[in-house]
Coordinates of C-alpha atoms in Angstrom, one line a residue:
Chain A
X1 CA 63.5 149.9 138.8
X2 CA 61.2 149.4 135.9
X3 CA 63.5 147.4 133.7
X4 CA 64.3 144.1 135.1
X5 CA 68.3 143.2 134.5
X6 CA 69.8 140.9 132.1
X7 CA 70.4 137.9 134.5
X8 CA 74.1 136.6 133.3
X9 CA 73.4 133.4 133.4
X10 CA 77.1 131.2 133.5
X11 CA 75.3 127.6 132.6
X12 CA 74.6 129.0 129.5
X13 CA 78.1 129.9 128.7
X14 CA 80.0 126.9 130.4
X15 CA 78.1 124.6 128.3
X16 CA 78.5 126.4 124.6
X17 CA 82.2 125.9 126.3
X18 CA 81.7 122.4 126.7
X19 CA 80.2 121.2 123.9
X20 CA 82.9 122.8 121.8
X21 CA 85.2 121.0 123.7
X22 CA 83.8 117.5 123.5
X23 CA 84.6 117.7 119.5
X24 CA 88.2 119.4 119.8
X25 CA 88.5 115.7 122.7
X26 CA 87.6 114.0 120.3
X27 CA 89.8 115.2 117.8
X28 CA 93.0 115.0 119.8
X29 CA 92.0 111.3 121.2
X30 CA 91.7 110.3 117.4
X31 CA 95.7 110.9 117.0
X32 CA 96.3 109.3 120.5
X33 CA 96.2 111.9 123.1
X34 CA 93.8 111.8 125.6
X35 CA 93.8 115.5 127.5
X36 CA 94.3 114.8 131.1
X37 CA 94.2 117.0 134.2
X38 CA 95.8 115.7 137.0
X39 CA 94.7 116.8 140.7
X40 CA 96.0 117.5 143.9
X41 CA 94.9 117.4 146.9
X42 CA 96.3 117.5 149.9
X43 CA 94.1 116.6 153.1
X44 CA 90.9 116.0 154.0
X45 CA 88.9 119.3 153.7
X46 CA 85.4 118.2 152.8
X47 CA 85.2 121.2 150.8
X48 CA 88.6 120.7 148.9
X49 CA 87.4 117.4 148.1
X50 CA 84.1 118.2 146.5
X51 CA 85.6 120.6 144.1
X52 CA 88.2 118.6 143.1
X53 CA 85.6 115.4 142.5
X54 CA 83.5 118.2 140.5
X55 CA 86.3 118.7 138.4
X56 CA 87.3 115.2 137.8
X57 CA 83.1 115.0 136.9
X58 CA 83.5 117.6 134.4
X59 CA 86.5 116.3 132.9
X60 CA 85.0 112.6 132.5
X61 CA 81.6 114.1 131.0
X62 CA 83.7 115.5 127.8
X63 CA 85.4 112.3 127.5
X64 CA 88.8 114.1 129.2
X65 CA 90.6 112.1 131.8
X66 CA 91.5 113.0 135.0
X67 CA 93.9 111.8 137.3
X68 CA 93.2 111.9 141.2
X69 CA 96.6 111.9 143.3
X70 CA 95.3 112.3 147.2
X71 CA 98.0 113.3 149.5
X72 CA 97.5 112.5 153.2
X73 CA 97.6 115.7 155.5
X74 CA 100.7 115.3 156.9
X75 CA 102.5 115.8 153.5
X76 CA 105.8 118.1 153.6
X77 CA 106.0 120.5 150.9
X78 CA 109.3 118.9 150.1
X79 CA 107.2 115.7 149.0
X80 CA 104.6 117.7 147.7
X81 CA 107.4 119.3 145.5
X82 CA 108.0 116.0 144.8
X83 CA 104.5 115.5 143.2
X84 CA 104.4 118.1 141.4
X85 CA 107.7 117.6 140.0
X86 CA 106.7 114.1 138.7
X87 CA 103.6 115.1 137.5
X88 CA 105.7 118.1 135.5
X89 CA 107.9 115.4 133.6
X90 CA 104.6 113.0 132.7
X91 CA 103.9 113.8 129.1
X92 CA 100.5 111.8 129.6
X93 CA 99.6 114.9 132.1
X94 CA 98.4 117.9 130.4
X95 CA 97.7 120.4 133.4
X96 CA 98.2 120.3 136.9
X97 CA 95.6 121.8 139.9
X98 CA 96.6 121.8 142.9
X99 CA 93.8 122.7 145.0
X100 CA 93.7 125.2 147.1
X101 CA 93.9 125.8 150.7
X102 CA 96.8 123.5 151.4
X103 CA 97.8 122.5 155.2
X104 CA 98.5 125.7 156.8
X105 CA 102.4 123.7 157.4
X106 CA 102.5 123.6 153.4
X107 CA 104.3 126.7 151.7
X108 CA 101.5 127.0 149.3
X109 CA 103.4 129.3 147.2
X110 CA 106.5 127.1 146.6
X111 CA 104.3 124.2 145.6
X112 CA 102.3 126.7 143.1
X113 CA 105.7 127.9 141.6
X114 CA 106.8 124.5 141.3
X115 CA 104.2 123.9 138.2
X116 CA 106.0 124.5 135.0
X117 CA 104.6 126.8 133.1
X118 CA 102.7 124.4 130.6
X119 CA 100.8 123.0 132.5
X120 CA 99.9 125.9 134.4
X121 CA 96.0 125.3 132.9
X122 CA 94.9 126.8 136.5
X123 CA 96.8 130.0 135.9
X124 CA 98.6 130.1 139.8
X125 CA 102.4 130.5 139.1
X126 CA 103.7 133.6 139.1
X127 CA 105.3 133.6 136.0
X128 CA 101.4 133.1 134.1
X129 CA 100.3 135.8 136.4
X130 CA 102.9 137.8 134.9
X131 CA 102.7 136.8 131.1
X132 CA 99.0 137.1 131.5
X133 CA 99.1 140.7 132.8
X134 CA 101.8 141.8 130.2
X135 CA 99.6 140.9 127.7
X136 CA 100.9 137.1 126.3
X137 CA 100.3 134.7 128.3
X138 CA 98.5 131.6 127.4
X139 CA 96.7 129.9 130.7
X140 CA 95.0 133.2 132.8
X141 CA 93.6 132.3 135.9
X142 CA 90.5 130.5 135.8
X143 CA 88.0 132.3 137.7
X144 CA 89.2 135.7 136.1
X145 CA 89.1 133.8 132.3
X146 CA 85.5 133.0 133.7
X147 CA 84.5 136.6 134.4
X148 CA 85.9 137.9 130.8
X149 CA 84.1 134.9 128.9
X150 CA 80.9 135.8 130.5
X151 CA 81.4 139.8 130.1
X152 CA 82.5 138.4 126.0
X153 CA 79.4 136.1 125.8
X154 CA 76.7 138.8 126.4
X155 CA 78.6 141.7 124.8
X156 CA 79.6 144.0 128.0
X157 CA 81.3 147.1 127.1
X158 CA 85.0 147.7 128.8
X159 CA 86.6 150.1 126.6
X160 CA 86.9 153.2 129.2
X161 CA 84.5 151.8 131.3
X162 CA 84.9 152.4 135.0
X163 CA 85.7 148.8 136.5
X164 CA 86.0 148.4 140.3
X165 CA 87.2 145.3 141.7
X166 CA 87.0 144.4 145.2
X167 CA 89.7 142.0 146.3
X168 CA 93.4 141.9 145.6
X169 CA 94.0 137.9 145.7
X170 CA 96.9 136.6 143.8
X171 CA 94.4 133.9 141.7
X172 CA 91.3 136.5 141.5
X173 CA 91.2 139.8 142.5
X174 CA 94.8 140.7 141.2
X175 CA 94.6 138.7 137.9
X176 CA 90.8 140.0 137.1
X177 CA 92.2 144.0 137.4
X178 CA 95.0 143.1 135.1
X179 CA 92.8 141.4 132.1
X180 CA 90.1 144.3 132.5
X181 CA 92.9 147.0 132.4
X182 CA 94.3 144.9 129.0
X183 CA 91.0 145.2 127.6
X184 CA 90.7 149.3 127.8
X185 CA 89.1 149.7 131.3
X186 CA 90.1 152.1 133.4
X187 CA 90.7 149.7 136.6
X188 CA 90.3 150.1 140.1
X189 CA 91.2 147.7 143.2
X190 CA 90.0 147.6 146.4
X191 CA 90.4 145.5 148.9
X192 CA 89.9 145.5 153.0
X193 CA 92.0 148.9 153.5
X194 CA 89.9 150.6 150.9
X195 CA 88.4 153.7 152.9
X196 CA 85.7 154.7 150.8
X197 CA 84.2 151.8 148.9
X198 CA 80.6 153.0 148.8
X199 CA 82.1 156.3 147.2
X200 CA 83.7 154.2 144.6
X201 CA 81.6 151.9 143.7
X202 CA 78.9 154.7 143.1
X203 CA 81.1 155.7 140.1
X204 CA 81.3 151.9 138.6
X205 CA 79.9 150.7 135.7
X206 CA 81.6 147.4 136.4
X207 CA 81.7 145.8 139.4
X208 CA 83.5 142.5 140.3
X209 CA 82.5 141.2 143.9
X210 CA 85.9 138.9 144.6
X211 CA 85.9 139.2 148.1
X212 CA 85.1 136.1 150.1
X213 CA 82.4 137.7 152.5
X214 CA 78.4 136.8 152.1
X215 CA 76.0 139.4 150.9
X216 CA 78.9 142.0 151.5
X217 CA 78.1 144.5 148.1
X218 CA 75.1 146.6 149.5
X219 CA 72.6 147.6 146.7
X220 CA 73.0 151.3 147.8
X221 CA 76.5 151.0 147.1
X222 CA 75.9 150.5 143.2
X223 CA 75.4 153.0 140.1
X224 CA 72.1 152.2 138.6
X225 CA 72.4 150.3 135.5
X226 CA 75.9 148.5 136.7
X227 CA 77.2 145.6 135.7
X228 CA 77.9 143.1 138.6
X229 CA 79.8 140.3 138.4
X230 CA 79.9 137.9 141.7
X231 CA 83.2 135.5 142.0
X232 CA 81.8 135.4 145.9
X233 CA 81.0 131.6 146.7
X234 CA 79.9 131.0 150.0
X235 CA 78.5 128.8 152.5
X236 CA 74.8 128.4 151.7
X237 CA 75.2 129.5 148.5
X238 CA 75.6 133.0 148.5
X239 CA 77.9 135.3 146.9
X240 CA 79.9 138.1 148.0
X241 CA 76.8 140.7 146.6
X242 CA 73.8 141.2 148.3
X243 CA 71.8 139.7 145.2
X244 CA 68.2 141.0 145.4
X245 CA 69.1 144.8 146.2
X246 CA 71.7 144.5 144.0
X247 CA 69.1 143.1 141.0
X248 CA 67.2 146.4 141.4
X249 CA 69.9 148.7 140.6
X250 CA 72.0 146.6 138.0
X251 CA 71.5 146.4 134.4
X252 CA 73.1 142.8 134.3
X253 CA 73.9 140.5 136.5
X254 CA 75.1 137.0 137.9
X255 CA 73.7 134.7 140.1
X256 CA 75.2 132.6 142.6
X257 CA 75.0 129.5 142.1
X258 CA 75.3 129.4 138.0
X259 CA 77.0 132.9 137.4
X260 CA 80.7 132.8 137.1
X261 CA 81.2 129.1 139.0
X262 CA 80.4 126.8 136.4
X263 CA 82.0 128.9 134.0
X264 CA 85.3 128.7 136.2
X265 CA 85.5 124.9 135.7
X266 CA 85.0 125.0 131.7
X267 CA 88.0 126.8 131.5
X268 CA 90.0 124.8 133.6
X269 CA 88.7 122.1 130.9
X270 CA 89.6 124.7 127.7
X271 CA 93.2 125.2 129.4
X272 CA 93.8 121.6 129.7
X273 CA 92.5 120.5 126.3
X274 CA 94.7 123.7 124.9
X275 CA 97.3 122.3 126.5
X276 CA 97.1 118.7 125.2
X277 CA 96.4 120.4 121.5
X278 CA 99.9 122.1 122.0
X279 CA 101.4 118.8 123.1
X280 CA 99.8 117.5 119.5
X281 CA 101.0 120.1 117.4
X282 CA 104.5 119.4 118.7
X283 CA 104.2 115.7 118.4
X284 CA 103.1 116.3 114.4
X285 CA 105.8 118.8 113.9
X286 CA 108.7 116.4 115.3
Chain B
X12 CA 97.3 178.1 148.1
X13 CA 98.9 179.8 151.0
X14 CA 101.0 176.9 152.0
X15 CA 103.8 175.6 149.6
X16 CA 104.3 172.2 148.9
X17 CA 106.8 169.8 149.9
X18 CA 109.2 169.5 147.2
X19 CA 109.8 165.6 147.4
X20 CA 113.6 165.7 146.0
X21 CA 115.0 162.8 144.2
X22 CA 118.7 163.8 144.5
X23 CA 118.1 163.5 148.4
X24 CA 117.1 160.2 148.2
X25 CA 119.7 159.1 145.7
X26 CA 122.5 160.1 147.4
X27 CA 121.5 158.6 150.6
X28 CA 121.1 155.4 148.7
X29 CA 124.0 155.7 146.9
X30 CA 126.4 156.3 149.8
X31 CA 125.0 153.3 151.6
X32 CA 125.7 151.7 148.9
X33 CA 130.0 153.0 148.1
X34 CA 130.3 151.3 151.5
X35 CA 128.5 147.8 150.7
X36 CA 130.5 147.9 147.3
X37 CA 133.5 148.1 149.4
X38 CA 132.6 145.0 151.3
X39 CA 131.9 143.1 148.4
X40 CA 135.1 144.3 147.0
X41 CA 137.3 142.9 149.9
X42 CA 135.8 139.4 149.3
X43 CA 136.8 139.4 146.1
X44 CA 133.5 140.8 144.2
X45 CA 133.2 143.3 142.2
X46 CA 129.3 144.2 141.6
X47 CA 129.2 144.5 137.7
X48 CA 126.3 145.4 135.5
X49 CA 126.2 144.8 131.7
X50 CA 124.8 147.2 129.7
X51 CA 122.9 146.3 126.0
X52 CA 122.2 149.0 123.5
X53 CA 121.5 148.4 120.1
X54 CA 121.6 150.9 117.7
X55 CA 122.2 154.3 117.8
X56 CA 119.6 156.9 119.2
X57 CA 121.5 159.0 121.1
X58 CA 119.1 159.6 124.0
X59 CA 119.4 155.8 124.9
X60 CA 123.6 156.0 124.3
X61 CA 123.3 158.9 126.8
X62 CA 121.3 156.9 129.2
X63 CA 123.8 153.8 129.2
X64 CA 126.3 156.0 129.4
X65 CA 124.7 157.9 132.8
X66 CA 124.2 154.4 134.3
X67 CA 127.4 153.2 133.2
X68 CA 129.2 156.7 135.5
X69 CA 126.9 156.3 138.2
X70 CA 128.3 152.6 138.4
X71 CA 131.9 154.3 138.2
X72 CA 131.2 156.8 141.5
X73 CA 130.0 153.9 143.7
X74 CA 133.1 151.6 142.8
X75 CA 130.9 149.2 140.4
X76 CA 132.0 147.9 137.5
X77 CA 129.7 148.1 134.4
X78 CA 130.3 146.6 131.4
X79 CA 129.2 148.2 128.0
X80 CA 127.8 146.0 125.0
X81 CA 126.8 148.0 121.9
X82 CA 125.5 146.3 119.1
X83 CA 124.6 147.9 115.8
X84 CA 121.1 148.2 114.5
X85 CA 121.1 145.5 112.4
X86 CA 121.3 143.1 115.1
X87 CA 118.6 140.3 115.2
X88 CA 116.5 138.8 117.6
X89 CA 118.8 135.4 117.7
X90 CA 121.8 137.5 118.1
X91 CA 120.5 139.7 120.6
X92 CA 119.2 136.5 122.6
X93 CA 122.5 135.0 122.4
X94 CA 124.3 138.3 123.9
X95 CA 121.4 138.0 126.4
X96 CA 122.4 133.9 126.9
X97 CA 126.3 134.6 127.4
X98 CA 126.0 137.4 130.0
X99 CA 123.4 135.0 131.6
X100 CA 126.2 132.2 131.9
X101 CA 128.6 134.9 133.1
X102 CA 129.5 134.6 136.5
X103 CA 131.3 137.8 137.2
X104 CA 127.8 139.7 135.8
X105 CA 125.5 140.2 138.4
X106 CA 122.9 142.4 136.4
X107 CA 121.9 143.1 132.9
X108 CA 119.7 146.1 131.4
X109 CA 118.7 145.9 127.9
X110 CA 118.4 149.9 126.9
X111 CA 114.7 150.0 125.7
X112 CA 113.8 151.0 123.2
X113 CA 115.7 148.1 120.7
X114 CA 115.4 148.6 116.7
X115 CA 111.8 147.7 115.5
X116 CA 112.7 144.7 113.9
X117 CA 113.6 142.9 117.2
X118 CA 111.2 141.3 119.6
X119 CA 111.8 142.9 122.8
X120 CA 109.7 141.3 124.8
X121 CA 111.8 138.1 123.4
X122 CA 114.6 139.5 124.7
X123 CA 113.7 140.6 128.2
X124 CA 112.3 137.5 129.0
X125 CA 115.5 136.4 128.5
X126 CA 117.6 138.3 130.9
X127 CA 117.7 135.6 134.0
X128 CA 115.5 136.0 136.9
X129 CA 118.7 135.9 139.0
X130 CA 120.0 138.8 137.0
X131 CA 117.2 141.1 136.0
X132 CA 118.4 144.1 138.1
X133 CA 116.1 146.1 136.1
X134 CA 113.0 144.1 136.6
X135 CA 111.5 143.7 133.0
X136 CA 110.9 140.5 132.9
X137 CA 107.1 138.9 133.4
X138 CA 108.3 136.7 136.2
X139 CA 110.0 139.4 137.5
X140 CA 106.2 141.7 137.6
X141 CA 104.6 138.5 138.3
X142 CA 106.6 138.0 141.7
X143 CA 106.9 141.1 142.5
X144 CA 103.0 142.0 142.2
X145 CA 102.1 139.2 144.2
X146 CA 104.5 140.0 147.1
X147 CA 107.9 138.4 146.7
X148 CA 109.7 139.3 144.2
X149 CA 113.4 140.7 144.5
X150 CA 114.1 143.2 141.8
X151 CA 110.9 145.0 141.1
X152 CA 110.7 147.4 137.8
X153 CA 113.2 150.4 138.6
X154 CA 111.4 153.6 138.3
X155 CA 108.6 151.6 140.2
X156 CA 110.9 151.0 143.4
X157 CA 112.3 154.6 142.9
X158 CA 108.9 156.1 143.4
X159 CA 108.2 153.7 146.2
X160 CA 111.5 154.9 147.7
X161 CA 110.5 158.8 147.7
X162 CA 107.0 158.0 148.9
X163 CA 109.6 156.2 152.0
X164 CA 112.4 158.6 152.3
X165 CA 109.3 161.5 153.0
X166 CA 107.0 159.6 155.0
X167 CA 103.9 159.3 152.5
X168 CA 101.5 157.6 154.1
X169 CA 99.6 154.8 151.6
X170 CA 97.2 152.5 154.0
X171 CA 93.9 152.7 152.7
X172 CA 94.6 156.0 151.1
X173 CA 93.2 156.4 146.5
X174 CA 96.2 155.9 144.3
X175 CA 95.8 156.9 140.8
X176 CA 98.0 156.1 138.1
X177 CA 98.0 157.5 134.8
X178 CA 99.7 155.0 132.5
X179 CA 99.6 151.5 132.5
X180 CA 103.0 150.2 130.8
X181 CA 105.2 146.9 131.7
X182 CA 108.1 148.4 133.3
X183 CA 106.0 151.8 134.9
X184 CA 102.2 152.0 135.0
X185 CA 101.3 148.2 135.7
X186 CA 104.1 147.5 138.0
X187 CA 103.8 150.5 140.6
X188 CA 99.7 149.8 140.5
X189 CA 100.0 146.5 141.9
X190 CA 103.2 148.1 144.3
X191 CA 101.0 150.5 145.9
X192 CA 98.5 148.0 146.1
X193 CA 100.5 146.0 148.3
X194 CA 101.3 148.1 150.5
X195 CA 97.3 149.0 151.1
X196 CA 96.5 151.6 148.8
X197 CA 93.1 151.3 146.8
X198 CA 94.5 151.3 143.3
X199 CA 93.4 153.2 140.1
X200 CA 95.5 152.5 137.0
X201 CA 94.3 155.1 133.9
X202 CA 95.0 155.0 130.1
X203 CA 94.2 156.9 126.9
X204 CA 91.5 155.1 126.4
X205 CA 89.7 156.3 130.0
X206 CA 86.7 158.3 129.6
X207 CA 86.8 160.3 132.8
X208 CA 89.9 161.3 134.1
X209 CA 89.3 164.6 135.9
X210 CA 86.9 163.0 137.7
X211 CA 89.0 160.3 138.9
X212 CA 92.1 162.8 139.8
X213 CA 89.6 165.1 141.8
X214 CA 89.9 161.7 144.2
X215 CA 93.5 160.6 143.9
X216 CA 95.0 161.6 147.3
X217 CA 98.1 160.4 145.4
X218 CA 99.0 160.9 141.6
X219 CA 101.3 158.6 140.0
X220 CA 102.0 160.6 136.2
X221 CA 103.1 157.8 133.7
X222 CA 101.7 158.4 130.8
X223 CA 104.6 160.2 128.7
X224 CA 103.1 163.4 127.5
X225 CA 104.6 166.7 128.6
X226 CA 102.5 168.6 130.8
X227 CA 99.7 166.5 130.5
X228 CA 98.0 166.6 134.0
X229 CA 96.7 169.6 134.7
X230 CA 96.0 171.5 138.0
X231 CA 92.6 171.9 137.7
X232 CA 92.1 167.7 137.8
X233 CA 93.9 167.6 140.9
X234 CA 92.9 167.2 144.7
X235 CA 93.8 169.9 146.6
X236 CA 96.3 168.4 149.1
X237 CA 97.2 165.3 146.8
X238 CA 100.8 164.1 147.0
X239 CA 101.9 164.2 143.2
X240 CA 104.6 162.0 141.9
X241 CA 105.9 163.0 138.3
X242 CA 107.8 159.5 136.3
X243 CA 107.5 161.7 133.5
X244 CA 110.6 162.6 131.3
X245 CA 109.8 164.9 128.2
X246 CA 111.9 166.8 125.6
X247 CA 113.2 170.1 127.4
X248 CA 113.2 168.4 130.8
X249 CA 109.3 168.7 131.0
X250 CA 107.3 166.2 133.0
X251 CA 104.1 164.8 132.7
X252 CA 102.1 167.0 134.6
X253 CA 101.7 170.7 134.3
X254 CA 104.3 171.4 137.7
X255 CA 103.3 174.8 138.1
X256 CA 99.7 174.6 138.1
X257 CA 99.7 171.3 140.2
X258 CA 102.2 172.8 142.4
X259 CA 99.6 175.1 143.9
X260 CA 97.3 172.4 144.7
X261 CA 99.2 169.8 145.7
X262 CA 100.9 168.6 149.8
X263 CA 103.8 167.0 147.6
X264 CA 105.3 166.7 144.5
X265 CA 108.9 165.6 143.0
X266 CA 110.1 168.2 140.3
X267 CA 111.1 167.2 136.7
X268 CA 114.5 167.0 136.7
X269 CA 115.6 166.2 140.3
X270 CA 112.3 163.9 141.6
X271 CA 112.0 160.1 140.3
X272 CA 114.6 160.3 137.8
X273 CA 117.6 160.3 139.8
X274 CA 116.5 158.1 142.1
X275 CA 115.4 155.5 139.6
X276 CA 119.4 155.3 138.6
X277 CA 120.4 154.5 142.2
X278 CA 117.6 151.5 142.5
X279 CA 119.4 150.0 139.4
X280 CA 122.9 150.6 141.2
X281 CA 121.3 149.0 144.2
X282 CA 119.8 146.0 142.8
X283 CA 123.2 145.3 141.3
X284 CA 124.2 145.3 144.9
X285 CA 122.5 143.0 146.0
X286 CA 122.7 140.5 143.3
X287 CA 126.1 140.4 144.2
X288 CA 125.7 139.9 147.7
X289 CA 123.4 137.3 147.2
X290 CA 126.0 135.6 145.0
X291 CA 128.7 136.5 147.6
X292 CA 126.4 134.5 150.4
X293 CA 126.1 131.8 147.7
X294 CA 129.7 131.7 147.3
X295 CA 130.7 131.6 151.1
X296 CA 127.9 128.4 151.7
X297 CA 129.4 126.9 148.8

């Protein structure tokens, strides 16, 4: 293809983020409220805990705190209830993330639904979900807000554009189809059942890769002059498109790394610091 | 076409339901229980009196109670919530359905959020969707589970197959895309604002119509062979889609009257049901 693609480039957008943020910390730590995340993790995934010491990294570098709470492996998901519970009724905590995988003897999902609703900054309860696909709510998932601030920050169409997800997750692929549908695009979701994914994703003029496998989104699949969005992160770093045949049909792009990663943990920062502004207004207002 | 279709008829599958369900009611009945659902209006269209009043009979047949709350058009928010709050505290109601549409001045979505999780046998509220669309939710939107129930009671097969919906509302469009989701079908969800929806019908091999414009699908956009499923209720009993012209084309379709309609009556009846069972177990640990 002659024309190269705009290369959507998530650094870019995660630290405009960012340095808005640092002045709205500021701000809030001037009338005594510092925004803080609090963490959870639960085990010793190497992974699990590089993300979450990335996080508390990000946090620190706008002048946010963050509070660490490491649970050994063996944790029930009555005392992780527990946790989260007390963590829920701290008005010093302003969001809650419990990372994710937990312990396969965890029930993941009860310790999600256990976050109330406010401090919800990583979008995972149901009840967000919910709000957030209706149309109101106020913390969306964080790797779907990512998507939508990138597809804002360079101007991307949607209205009655033809967007094709692939993945059906609860904290991506699901929340992503219900934010593009709310912004006018007709919306389609596939997942590992889909029979004819080449077929549909020749008729896309969004595509969001949200699938968890490595180099899985062929460039032959793809309508020339797409726009493809990866949320794939895996091992090696390499998303869930295959990037270079990809690049030659698309008309914009993102990379992996520094597509929508970085972006992802900027508005796990936004969300908290939203939520501690909240907290403030209250305060002022009592 | 030389082969007719299979006329997929709701009254079938609502009177199956509801005669499993005269014999549950009976149960209840013996322990005590009386399965009751409250019914809001407020104001006075006449369509919505009529279609509190159907629910209110079909209660009647099946041995249910059902308790009728009119309010008059004047009523506001705060006293519709605190309606909403008092059948919410009482014990011997085990469902509520707010007649939609309320008077303009009133914030509906106020007041279906909140009708309690434990009693929204009509499934409009965002937890409700939110647990329901990620897989464990126990009252799912009504006319939702009623087209879920005829793609059931006939055998429709889903896995894997292209579900496109037309319509992408709270309580219709949103909730049975992420339904037919999870149960494996690649979703499409369409609006008035998609650009090319002929071309997206020519590969549905199932047609949700939920859009609320009579006779709005037309033949000539549908699959031969599709299965064709018609939540469409007009003036002069017209669907959504054009039934004679798709009738020709399509494997399956439910007629407007006699297809989802009925059926979406006896998923309220059962809900009910089963909100009183559940408070019948609760009752007999207690």
């Amino acid at each position: 293809m002659a024309v190269e693609p705009l290369v959507l480039d998530g650094k870019l957008v995660a630290s405009e983020i960012k340095e808005s943020l640092k002045s709205r910390v500021a701000a809030l730590k001037e009338k005594g409220i510092t925004p803080c995340l609090a963490t959870v993790l639960v085990g010793d995934d190497p992974s699990s805990a590089t993300y979450v010491k990335m996080k508390g990294n990000a946090c620190a570098k706008i002048g946010m705190e963050s509070r660490r709470i490491h649970l050994p492996k063996e944790t029930t998901t009555e005392e992780l209830l527990d946790v989260i519970g007390e963590l829920n009724d701290d008005s010093s905590v302003h969001g809650i993330l419990l990372q994710h995988p937990v312990p396969h003897h965890i029930d993941e999902r009860a310790a999600f639904e256990a976050i109330s609703i406010e401090k919800d900054v990583d979008g995972v309860t149901s009840l967000g979900f919910g709000q957030n696909s209706l149309g109101f709510g106020e913390y969306p998932s964080c790797t779907p807000a990512a998507i939508m601030s990138i597809i804002d920050y360079y101007g991307v169409s949607l209205e009655g554009k033809h967007a094709v997800v692939v993945g059906r997750s609860p904290i991506l692929g699901k929340p992503v189809s219900m934010m593009l549908l709310n912004r006018n695009a007709t919306v389609t979701t596939c997942h590992s059942y889909t029979e004819n994914l080449p077929d549909l994703l020749a008729t896309a003029d969004i595509v969001v890769a949200a699938v968890g496998k490595p180099n899985f989104i062929q460039g032959e699949w793809v309508k020339e002059g797409a726009v493809i969005l990866d949320a794939g992160y895996n091992k090696g770093n390499v998303g869930d498109i295959d990037y270079d045949a990809c690049y030659e049909k698309a008309s914009a792009i993102t990379p992996v790394p520094g597509g929508v990663g970085p972006v992802t943990i900027s508005m796990l920062l936004k969300q908290t610091v939203e939520s501690a502004e909240k907290d403030a207004r209250i305060l002022q207002n009592s």
